[in-house]
Short mmCIF file of C-alpha atoms and ligand atoms in Angstrom, two decimals:
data_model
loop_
_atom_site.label_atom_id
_atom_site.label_comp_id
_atom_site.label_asym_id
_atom_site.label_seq_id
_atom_site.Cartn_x
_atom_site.Cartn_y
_atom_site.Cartn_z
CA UNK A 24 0.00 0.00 0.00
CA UNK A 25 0.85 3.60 -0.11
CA UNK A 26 0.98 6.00 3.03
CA UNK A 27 2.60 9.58 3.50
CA UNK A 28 5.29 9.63 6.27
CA UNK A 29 8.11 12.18 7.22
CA UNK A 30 11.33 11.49 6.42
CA UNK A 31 14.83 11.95 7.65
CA UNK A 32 17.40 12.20 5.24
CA UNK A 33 20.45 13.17 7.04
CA UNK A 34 21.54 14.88 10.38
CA UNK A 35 20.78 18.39 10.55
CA UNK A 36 17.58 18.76 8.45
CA UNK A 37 14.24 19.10 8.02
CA UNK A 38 11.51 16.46 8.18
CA UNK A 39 10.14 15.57 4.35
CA UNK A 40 7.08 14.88 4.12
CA UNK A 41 6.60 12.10 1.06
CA UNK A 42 4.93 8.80 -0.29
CA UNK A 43 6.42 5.97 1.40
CA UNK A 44 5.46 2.00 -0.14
CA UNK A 45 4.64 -0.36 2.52
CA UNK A 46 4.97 -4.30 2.20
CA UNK A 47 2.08 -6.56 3.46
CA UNK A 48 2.89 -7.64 7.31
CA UNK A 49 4.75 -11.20 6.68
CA UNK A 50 5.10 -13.63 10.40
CA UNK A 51 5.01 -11.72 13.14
CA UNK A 52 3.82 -8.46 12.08
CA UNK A 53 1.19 -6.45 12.32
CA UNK A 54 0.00 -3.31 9.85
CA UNK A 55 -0.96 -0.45 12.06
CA UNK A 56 -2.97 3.18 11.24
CA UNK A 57 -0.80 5.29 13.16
CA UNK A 58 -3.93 8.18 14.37
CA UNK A 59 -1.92 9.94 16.65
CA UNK A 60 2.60 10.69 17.32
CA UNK A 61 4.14 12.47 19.87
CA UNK A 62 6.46 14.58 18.75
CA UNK A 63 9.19 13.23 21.52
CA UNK A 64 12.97 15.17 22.00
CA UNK A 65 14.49 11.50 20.76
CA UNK A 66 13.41 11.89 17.41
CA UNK A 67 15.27 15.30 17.26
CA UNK A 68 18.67 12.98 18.81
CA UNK A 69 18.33 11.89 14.92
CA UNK A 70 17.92 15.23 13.54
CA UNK A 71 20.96 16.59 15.57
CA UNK A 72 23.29 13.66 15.09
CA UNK A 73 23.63 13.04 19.38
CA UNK A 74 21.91 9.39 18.83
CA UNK A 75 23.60 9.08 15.73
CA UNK A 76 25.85 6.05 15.64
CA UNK A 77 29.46 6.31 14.11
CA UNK A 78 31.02 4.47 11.10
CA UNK A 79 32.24 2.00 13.01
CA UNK A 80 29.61 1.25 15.28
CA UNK A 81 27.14 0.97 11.82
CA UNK A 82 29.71 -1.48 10.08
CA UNK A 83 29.16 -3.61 13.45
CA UNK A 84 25.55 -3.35 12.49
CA UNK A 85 25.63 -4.28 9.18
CA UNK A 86 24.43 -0.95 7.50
CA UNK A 87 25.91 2.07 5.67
CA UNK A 88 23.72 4.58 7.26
CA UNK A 89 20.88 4.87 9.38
CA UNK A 90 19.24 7.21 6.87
CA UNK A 91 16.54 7.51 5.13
CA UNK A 92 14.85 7.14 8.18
CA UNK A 93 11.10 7.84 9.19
CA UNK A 94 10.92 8.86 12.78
CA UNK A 95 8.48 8.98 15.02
CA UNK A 96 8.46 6.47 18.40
CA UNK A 97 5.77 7.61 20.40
CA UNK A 98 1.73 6.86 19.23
CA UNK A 99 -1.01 4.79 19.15
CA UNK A 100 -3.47 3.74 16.24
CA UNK A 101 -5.81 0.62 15.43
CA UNK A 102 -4.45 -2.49 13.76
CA UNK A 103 -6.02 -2.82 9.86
CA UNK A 104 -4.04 -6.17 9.05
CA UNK A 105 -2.20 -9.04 11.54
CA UNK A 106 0.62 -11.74 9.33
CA UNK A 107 0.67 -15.02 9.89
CA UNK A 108 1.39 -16.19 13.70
CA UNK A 109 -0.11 -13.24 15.09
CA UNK A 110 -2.17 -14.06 18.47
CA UNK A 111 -2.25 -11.22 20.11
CA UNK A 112 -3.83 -8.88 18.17
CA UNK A 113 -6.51 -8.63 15.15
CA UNK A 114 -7.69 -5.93 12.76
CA UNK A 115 -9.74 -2.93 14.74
CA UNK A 116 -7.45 -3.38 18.02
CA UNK A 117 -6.54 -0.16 19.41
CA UNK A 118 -2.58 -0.33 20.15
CA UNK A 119 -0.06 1.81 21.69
CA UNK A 120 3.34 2.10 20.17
CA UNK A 121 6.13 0.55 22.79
CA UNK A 122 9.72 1.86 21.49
CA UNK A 123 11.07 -1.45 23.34
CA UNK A 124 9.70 -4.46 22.48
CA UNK A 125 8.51 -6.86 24.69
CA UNK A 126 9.23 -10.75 23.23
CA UNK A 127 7.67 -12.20 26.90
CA UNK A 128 10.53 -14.72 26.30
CA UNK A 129 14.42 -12.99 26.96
CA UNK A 130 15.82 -13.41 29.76
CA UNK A 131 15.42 -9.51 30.23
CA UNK A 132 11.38 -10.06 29.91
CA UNK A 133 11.27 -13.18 31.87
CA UNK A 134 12.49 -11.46 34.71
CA UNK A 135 10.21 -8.95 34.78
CA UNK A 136 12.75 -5.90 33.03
CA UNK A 137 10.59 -5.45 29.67
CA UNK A 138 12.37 -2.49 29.12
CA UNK A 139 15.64 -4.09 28.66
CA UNK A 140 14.07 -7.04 26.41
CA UNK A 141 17.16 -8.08 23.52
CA UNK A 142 14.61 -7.37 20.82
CA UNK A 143 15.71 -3.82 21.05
CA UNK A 144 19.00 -4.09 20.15
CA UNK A 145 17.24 -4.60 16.08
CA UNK A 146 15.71 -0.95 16.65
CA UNK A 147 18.27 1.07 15.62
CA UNK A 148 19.05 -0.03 12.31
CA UNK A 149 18.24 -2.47 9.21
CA UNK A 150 15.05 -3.86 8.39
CA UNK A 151 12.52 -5.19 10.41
CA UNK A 152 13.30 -7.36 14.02
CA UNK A 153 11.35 -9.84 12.72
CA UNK A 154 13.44 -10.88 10.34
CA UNK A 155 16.05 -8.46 9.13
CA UNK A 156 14.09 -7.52 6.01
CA UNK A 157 12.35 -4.22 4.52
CA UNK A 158 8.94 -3.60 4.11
CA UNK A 159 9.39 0.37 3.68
CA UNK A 160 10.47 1.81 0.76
CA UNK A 161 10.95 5.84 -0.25
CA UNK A 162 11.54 7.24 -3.66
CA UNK A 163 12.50 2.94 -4.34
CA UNK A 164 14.84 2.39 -2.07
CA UNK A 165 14.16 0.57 1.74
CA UNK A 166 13.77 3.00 4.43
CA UNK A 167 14.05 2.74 8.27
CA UNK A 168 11.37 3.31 11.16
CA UNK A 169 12.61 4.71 14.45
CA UNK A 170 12.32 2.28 16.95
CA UNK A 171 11.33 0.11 14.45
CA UNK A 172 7.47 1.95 15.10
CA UNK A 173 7.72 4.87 12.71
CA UNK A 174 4.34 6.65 13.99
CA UNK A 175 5.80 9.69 11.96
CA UNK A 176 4.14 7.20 9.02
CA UNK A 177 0.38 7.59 8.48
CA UNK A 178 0.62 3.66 8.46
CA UNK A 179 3.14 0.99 9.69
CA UNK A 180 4.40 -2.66 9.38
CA UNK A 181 5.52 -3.11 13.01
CA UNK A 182 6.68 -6.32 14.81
CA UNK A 183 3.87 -7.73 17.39
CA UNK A 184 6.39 -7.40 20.05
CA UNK A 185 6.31 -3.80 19.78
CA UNK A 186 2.69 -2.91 20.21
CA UNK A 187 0.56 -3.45 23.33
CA UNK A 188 -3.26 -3.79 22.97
CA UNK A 189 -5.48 -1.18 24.93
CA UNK A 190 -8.67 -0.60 25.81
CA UNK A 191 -11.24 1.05 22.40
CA UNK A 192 -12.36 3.88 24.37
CA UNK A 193 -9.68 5.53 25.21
CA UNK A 194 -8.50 8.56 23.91
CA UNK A 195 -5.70 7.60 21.60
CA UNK A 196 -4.01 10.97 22.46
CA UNK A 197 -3.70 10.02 25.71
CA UNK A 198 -2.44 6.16 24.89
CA UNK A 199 0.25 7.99 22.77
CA UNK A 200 1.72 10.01 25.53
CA UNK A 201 1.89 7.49 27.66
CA UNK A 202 3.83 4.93 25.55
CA UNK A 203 6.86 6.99 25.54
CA UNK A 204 7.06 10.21 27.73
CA UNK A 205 4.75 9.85 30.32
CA UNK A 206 5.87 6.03 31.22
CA UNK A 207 9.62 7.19 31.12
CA UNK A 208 8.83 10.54 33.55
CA UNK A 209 6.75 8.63 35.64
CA UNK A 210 8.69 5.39 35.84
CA UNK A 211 11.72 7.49 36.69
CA UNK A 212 10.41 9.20 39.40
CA UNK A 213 8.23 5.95 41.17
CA UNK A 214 10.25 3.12 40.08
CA UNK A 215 13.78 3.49 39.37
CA UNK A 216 14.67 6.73 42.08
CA UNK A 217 11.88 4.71 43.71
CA UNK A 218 10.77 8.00 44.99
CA UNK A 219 9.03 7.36 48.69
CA UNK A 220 6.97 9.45 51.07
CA UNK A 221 8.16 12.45 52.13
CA UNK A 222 11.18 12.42 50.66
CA UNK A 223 12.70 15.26 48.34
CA UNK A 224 12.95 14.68 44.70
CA UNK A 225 14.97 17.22 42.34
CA UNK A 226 13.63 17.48 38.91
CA UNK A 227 16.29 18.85 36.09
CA UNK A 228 14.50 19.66 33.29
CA UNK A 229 10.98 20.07 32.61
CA UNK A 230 9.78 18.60 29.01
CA UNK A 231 7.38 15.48 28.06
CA UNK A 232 9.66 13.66 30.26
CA UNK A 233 10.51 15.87 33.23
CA UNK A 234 6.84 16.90 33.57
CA UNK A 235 5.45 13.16 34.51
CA UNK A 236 8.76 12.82 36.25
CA UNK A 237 7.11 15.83 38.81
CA UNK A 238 4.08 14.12 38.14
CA UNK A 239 5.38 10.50 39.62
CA UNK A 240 7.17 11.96 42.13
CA UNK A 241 4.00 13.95 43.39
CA UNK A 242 1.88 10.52 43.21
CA UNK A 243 4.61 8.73 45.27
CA UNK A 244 4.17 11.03 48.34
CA UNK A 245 7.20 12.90 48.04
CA UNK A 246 7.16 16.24 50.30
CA UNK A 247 9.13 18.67 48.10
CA UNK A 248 9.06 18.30 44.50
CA UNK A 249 11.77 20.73 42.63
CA UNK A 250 11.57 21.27 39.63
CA UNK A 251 14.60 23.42 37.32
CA UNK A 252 13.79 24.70 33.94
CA UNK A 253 14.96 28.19 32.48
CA UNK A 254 11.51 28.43 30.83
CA UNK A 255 8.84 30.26 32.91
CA UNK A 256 6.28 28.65 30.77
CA UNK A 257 7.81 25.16 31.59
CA UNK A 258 7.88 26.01 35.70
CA UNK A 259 4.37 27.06 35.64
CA UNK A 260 3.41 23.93 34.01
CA UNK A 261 6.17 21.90 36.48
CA UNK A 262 3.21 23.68 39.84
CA UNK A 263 0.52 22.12 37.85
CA UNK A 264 1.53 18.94 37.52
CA UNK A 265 2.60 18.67 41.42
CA UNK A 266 6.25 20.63 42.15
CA UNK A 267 6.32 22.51 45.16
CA UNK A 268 8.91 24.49 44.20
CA UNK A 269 10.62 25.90 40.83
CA UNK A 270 14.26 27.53 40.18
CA UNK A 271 15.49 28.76 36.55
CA UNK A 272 18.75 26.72 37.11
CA UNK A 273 20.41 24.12 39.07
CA UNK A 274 22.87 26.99 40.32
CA UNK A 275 20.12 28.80 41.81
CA UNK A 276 18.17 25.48 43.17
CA UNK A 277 21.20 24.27 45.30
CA UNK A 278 21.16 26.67 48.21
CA UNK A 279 17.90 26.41 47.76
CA UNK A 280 17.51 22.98 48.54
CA UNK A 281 20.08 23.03 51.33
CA UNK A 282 17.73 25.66 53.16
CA UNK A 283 14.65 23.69 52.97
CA UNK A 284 16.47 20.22 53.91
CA UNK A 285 18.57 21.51 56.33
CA UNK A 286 21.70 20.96 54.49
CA UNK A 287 20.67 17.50 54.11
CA UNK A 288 19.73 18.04 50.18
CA UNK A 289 18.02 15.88 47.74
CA UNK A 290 16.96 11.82 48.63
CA UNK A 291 16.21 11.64 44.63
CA UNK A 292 17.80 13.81 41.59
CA UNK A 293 15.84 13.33 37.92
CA UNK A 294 17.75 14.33 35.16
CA UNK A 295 15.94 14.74 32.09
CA UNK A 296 17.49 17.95 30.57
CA UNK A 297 16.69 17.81 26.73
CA UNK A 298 20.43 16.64 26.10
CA UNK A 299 22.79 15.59 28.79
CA UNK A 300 26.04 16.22 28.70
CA UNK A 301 28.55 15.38 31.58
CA UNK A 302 29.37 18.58 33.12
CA UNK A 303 25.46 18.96 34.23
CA UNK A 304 26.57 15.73 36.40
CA UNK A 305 28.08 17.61 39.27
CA UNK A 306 25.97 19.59 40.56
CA UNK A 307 23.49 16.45 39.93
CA UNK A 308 25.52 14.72 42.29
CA UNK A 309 26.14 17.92 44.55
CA UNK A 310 22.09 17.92 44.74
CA UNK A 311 22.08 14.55 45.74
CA UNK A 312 22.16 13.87 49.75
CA UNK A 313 24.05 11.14 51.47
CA UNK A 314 22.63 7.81 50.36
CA UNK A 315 20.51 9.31 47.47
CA UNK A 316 19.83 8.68 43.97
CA UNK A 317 20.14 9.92 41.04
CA UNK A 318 18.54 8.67 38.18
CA UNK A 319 19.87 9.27 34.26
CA UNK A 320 16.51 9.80 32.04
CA UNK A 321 17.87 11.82 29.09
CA UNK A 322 19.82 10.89 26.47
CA UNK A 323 23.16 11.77 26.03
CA UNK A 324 25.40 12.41 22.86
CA UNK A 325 26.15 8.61 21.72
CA UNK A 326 29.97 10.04 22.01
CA UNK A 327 29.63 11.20 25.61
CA UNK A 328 31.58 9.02 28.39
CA UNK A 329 33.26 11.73 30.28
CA UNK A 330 31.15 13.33 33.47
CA UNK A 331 32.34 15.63 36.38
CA UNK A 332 31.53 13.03 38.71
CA UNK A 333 32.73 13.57 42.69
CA UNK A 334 34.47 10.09 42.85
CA UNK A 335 35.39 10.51 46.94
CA UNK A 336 32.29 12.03 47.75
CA UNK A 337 29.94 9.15 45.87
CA UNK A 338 31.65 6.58 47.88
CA UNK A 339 32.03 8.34 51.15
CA UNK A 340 28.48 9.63 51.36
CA UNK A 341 27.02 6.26 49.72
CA UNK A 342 25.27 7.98 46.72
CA UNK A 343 24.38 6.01 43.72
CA UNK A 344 23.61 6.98 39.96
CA UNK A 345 21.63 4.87 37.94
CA UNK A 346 19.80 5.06 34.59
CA UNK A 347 16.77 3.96 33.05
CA UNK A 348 15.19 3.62 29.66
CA UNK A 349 11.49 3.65 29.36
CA UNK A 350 11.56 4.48 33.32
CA UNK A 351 12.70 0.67 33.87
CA UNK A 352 9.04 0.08 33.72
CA UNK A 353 7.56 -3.25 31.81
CA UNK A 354 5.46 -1.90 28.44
CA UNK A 355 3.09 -4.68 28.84
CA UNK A 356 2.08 -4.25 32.40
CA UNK A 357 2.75 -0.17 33.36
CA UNK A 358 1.01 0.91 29.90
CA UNK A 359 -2.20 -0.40 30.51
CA UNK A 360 -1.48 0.72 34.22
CA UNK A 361 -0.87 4.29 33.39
CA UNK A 362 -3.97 4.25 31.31
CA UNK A 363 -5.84 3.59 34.15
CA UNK A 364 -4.93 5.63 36.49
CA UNK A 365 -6.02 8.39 33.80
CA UNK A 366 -9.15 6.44 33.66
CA UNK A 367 -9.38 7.10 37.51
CA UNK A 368 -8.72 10.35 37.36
CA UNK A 369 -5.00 10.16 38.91
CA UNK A 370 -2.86 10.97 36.05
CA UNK A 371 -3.18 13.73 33.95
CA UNK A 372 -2.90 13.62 30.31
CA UNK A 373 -5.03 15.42 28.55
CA UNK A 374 -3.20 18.56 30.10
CA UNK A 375 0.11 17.15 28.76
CA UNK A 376 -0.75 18.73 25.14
CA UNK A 377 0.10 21.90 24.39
CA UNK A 378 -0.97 21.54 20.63
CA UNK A 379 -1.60 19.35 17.50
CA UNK A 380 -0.24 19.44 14.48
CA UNK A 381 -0.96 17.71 10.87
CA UNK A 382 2.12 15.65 9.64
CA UNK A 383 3.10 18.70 7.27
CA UNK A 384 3.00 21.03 9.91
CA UNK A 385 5.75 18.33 11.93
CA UNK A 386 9.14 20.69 11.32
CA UNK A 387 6.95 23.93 13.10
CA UNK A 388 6.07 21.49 15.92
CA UNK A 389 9.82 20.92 16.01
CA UNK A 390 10.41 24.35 16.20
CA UNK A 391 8.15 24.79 18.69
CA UNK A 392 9.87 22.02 20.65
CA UNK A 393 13.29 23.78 20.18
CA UNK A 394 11.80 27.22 21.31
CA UNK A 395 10.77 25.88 24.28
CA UNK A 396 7.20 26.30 23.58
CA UNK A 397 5.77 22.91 24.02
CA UNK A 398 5.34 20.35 26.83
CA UNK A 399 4.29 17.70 24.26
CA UNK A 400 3.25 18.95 20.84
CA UNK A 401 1.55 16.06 18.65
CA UNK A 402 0.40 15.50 15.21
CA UNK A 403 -2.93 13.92 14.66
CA UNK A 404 -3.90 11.80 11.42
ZN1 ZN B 527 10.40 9.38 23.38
ZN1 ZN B 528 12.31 -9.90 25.49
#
């Protein structure tokens, strides 16, 4: 069939919107209508080059280049077509996108760590994880999905393993947000800095993921939530969703902090600037109290292994850093649980959006991203 999707053709420019040819699903796969993507800060890691891999890391991978790529990793949508061996879902399921797959049978996913399931190491490049194939092609030659989901497509041939069946009546808006930022904010905050009552949680960095980060921490009973963006808009939003306090910069939140803790500073630090790099680390770790946590959310350039990192002080005041993808949560179980704590009333979403877009209008809502004028800008089919 035919779809239109936005395409990346190299680091450093602008989405393309064009006519993509997609493949009937083969074993395994399952042809979604993509109705709504988030327009997440990962996708731009493409654009920029920071989740780029180099030469040599592709030539380990078997491929030239990443690119063309479609992007697009956060979204829901409703199946049209299942391939063969498909027993999970069938045509008119409503799905949510999950950016790791979950096989059920790793050792990762057996032991209840979804999020780390070896399925995902097939995202980043080549064909499908099914089998190594392509069932995209642009302008005739095969193009890749991000995350192997590619929700910037109107439609997609995705594995089974990487979509999770939800209930028909929910808004599929809200099942979009959840299956990337909201479960990593959240799951940051309540599961990996295991955030518990009355403690104080630090927030660096207030986008789709640093919002539900406040959000999580808020849920989990903590007594001071901080939250440190240099965009007013952004710290307004941070008091909505739960923080009890805001600072423009971790410079001006750290004597802060010590005042209201009585020098005892933060039990959990978030870090989910929109790029981490590793001179933001100490003052992470300076914000950090003895025998806290702080958790790495954001992504770093691929490239980045040095980080201003207090050796004597992490061991002598038993602090540990630890980092998460997807919020170390499990897709199949903590997507449908998100969802219903939004059916309950308990989690926001709906306030999450700060505006839709049509997939031609994708490079203003990346603008719009980059100007810091969005929580969570998505396009809608
Ligand atoms: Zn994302
Ligand atoms: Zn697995």
């Amino acid at each position: 069939m035919k779809t239109r999707a936005a395409v990346l053709w190299g680091t450093n420019q602008q989405w393309q919107v064009e006519e993509i040819d997609i493949d009937p699903p083969r074993v395994g796969e399952v042809l979604v209508e993509w109705k709504v993507a988030g327009l997440c800060h990962s996708d731009e890691h493409m654009v920029t080059g920071d989740m780029v891999p180099a030469p040599e890391m592709l030539a380990m991978m078997g491929i030239d280049s990443i690119f063309p790529l479609i992007g697009g990793h956060e979204g829901a949508g409703v199946v049209l077509e299942v391939g063969a061996g498909v027993t999970s879902l069938a045509a008119g399921d409503h799905v949510s996108a999950s950016f790791v797959p979950a096989c059920g049978r790793c050792r990762y996913c057996c032991s209840g760590r979804q999020n780390l399931c070896d399925a995902t190491a097939g995202t980043l490049g080549g064909g499908m994880i099914t089998d190594g194939t392509h069932r995209h092609f642009v302008r005739g030659e095969p193009v890749g999905l991000m995350a192997k989901i590619g929700t910037f497509s109107n439609h997609a041939c995705v594995s089974e393993n990487s979509l999770i069946k939800v209930d028909d009546d929910l808004p599929l808006d809200c099942v979009a947000l959840v299956s990337c930022g909201v479960a990593t904010g959240w799951g940051s905050a309540t599961n990996r800095a295991a955030v518990a009552v009355g403690d104080t949680v630090v927030v660096v960095g207030i986008g789709g993921i640093g919002i539900n980060a406040v959000q999580g921490a808020k849920m989990a009973g903590a007594k001071h939530v901080i939250a440190i963006d240099p965009i007013e808009f952004k710290r307004e939003k941070a008091m909505e969703f739960g923080a009890t306090h805001t600072f423009a910069s971790m410079e001006d939140a750290i004597f802060a902090i010590a005042g209201l803790t009585n020098g005892q500073m933060a039990d959990k630090v978030i870090m989910t600037p929109s790029v981490l790099h590793g001179d933001l680390m100490g003052l992470a770790l300076s914000m950090t109290g003895k025998g806290g946590t702080c958790v790495v959310t954001a992504i770093a350039p691929m490239t980045q292994s040095q980080a201003a990192v207090n050796l004597f002080e992490l061991a002598m005041w038993n602090k540990e850093i630890k980092g998460t993808i997807f919020g170390s949560l499990n897709p199949r179980v903590d997507i449908p649980k998100l969802l219903g704590l939004y059916r309950e009333g308990q989690l926001k979403l709906d306030e999450l959006i700060t505006k839709r877009y049509t997939l031609d209008q994708i490079n203003d809502g990346y603008e719009a991203m980059r100007n810091g004028e969005n929580i969570r800008g998505v396009i809608v089919y």
